[in-house]
PDB file of C-alpha atoms in Angstrom:
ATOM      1  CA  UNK A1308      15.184 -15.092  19.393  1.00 78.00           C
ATOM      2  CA  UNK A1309      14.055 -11.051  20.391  1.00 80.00           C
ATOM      3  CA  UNK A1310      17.724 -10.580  21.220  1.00 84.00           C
ATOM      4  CA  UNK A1311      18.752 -12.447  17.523  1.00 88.00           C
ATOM      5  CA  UNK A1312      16.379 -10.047  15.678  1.00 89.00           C
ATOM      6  CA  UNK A1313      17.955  -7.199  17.083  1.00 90.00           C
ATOM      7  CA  UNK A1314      20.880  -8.058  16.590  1.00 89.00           C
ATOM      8  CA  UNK A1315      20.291  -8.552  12.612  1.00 92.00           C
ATOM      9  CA  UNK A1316      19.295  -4.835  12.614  1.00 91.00           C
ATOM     10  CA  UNK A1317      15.378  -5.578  12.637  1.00 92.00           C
ATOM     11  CA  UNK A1318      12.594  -3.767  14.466  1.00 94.00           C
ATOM     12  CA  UNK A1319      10.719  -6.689  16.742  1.00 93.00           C
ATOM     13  CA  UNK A1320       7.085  -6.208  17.803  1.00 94.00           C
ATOM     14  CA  UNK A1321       5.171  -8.003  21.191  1.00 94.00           C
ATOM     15  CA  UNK A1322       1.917  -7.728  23.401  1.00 95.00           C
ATOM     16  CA  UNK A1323       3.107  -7.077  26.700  1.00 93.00           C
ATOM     17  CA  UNK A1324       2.740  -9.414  29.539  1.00 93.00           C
ATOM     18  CA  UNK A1325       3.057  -7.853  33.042  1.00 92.00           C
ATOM     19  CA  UNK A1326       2.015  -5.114  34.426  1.00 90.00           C
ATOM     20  CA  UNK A1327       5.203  -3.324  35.683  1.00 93.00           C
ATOM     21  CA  UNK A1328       5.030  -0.585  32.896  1.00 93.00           C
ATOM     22  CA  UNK A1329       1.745   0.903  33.668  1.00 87.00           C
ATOM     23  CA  UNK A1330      -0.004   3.018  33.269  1.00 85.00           C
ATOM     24  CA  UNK A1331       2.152   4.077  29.883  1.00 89.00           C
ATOM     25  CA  UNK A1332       1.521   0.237  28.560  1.00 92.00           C
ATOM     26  CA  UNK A1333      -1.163  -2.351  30.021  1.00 91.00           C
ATOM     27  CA  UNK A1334      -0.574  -6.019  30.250  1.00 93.00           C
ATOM     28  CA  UNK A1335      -2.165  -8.448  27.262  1.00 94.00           C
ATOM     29  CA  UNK A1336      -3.745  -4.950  25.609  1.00 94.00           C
ATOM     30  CA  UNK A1337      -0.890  -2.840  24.292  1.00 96.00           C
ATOM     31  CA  UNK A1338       2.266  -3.685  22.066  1.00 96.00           C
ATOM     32  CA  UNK A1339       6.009  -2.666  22.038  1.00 96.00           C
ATOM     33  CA  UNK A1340       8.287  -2.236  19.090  1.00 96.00           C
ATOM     34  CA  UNK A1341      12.240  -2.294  19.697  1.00 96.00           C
ATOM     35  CA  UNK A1342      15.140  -2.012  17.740  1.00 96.00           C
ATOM     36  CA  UNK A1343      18.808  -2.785  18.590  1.00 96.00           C
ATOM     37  CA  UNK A1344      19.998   1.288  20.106  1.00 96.00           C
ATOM     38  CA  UNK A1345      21.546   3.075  17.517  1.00 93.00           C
ATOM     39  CA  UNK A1346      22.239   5.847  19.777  1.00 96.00           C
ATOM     40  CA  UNK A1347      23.555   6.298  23.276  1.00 97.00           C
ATOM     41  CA  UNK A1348      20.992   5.583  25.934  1.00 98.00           C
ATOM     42  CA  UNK A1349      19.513   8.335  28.242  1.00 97.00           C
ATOM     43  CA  UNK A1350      17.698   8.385  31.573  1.00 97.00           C
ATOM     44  CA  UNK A1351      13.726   7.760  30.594  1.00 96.00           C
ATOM     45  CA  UNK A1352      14.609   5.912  27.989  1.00 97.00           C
ATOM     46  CA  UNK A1353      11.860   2.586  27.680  1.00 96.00           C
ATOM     47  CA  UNK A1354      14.910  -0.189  27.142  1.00 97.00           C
ATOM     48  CA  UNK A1355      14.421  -3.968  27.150  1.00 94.00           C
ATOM     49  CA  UNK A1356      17.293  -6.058  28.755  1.00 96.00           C
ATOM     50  CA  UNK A1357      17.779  -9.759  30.087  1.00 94.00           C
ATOM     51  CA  UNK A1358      18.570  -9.741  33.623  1.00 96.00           C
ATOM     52  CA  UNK A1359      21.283 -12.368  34.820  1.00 94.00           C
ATOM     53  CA  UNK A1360      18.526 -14.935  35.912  1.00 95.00           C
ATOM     54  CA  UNK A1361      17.858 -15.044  31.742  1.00 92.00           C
ATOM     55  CA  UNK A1362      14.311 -12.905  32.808  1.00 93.00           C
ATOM     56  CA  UNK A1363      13.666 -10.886  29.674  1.00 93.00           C
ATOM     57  CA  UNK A1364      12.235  -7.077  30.959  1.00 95.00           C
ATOM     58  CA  UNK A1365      11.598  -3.778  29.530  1.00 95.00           C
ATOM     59  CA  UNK A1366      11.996  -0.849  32.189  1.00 97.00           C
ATOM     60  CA  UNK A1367      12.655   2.834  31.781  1.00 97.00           C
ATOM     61  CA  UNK A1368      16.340   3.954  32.293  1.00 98.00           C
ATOM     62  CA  UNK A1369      16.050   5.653  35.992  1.00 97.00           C
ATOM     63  CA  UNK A1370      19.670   6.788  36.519  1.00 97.00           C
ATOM     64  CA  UNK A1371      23.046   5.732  34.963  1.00 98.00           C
ATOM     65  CA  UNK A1372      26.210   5.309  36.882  1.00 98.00           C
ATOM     66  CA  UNK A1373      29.775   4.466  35.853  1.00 97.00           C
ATOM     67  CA  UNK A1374      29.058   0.645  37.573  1.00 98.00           C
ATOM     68  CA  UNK A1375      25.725   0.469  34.922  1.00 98.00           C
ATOM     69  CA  UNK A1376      22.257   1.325  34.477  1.00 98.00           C
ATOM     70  CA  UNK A1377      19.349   1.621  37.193  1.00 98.00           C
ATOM     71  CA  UNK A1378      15.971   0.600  35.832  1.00 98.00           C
ATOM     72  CA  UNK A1379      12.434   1.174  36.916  1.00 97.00           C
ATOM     73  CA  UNK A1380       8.910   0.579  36.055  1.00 95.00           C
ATOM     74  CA  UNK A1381       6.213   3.018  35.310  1.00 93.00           C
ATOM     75  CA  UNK A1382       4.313   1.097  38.248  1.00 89.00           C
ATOM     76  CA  UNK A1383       7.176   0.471  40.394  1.00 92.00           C
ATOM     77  CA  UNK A1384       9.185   2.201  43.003  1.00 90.00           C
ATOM     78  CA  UNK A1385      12.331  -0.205  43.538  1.00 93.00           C
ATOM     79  CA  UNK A1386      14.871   0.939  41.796  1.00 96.00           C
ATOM     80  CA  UNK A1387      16.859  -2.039  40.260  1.00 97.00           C
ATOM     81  CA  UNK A1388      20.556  -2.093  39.240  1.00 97.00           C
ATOM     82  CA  UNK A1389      22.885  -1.631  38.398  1.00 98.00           C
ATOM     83  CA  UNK A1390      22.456  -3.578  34.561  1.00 98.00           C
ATOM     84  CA  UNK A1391      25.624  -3.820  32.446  1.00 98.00           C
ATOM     85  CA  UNK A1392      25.076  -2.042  28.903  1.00 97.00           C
ATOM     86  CA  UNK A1393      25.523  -5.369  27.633  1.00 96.00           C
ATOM     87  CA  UNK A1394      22.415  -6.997  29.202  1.00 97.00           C
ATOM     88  CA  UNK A1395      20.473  -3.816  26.992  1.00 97.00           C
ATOM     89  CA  UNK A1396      19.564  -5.483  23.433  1.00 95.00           C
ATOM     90  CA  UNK A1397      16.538  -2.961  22.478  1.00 96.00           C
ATOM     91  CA  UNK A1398      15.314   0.644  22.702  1.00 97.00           C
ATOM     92  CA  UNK A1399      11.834   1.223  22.505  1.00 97.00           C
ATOM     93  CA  UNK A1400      11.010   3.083  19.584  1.00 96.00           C
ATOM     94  CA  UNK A1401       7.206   2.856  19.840  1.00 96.00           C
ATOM     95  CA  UNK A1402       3.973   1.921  21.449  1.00 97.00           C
ATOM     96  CA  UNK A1403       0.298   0.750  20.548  1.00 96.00           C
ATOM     97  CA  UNK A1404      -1.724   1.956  23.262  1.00 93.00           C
ATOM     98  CA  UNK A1405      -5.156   1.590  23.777  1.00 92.00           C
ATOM     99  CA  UNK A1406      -5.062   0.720  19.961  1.00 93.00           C
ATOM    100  CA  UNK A1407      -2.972   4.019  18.264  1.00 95.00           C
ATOM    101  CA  UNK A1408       0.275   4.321  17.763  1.00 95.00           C
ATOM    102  CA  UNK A1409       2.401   6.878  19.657  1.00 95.00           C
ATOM    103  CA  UNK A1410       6.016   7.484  20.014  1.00 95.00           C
ATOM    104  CA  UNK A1411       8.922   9.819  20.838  1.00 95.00           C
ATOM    105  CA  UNK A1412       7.178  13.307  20.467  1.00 95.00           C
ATOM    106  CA  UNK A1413       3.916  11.972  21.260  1.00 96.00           C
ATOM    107  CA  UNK A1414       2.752  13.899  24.653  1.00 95.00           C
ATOM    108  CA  UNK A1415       1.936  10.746  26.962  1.00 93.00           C
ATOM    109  CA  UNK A1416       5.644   9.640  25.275  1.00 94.00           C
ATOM    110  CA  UNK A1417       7.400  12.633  26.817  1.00 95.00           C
ATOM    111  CA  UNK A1418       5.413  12.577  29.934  1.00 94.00           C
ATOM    112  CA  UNK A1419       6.534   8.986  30.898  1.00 94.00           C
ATOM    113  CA  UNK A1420       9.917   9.263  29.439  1.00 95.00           C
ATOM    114  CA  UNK A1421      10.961  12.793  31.072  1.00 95.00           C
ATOM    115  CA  UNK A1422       8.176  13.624  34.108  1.00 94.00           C
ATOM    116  CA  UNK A1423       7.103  10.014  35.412  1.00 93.00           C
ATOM    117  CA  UNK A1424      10.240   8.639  35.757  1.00 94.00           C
ATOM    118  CA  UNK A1425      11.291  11.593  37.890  1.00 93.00           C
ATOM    119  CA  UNK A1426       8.565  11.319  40.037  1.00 92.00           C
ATOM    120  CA  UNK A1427       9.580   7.747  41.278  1.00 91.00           C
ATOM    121  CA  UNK A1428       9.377   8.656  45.532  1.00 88.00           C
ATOM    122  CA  UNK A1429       6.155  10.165  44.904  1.00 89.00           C
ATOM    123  CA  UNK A1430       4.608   7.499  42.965  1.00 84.00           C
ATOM    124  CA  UNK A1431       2.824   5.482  45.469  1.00 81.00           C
ATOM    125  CA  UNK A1432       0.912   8.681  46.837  1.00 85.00           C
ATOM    126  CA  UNK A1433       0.152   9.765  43.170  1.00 82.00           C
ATOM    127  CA  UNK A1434      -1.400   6.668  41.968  1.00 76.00           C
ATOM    128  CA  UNK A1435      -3.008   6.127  45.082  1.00 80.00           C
ATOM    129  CA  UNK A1436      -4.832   9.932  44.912  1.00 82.00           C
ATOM    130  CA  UNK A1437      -5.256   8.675  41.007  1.00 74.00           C
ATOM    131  CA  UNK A1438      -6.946   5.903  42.265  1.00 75.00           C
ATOM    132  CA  UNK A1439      -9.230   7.577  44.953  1.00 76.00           C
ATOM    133  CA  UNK A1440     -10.465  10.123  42.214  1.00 80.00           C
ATOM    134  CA  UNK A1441     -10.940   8.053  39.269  1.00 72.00           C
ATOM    135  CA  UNK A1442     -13.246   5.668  41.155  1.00 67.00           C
ATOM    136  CA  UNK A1443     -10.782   2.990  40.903  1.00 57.00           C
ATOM    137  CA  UNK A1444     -10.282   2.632  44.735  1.00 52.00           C
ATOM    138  CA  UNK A1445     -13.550   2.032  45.324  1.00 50.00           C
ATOM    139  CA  UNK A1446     -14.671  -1.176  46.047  1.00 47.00           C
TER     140      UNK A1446
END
């Protein structure tokens, strides 16, 4: 039905389940909106796609190859690919985090889309120092 809407030109809204996109988005608190792309697709780019198993996801664009597309999570460091331009049905066009609204332009936008998702072999040691100095790793 997501894939349908798209499809008919429309701009589709959902509360995300899962929690492979944070810290941008957070699982059962923040919403995406996607559209069918109307442009070509770039590396950071927050896509949603249906993997062969028929799994809907939403991943950032990590690298793009002539065999397809390589996709990541914000939380993740497996890179997974490559996913035919085919399986891509909708570009994220924005986010309702923590309650407001942000998209492209928006700084924690441009942070995921062009410095996070360069930053994918040094993610575990980030968010692990993240989680040492915001309290968060302490039990």
């Amino acid at each position: 039905m997501l894939r349908e809407l798209t499809e008919q030109g429309r701009e589709v809204g959902m509360v995300v389940s899962g929690n492979s996109m944070s810290p941008f988005i957070v699982h059962r608190r923040d919403s995406i909106f996607f559209k069918k792309p109307d442009r070509a697709l770039r590396r950071g780019d927050f896509v949603f796609y249906q993997r062969s198993s028929g799994q809907y996801v939403c991943h950032r664009i990590y690298k793009i190859k002539p065999e397809g597309y390589y996709m990541v999570g914000d939380a993740q460091t497996e890179i997974e690919g490559p996913i035919q331009r085919e399986q891509i049905f909708g570009l994220v066009t924005r986010v309702t985090r923590k309650g407001k609204s942000l998209a492209p332009g928006d700084f924690w936008w441009e942070f995921f889309e062009k410095v996070w998702v360069r930053v994918v072999p040094f993610r575990r040691r980030i968010l692990k120092l993240y989680s040492h100095f915001s309290g968060q790793g302490k039990g």
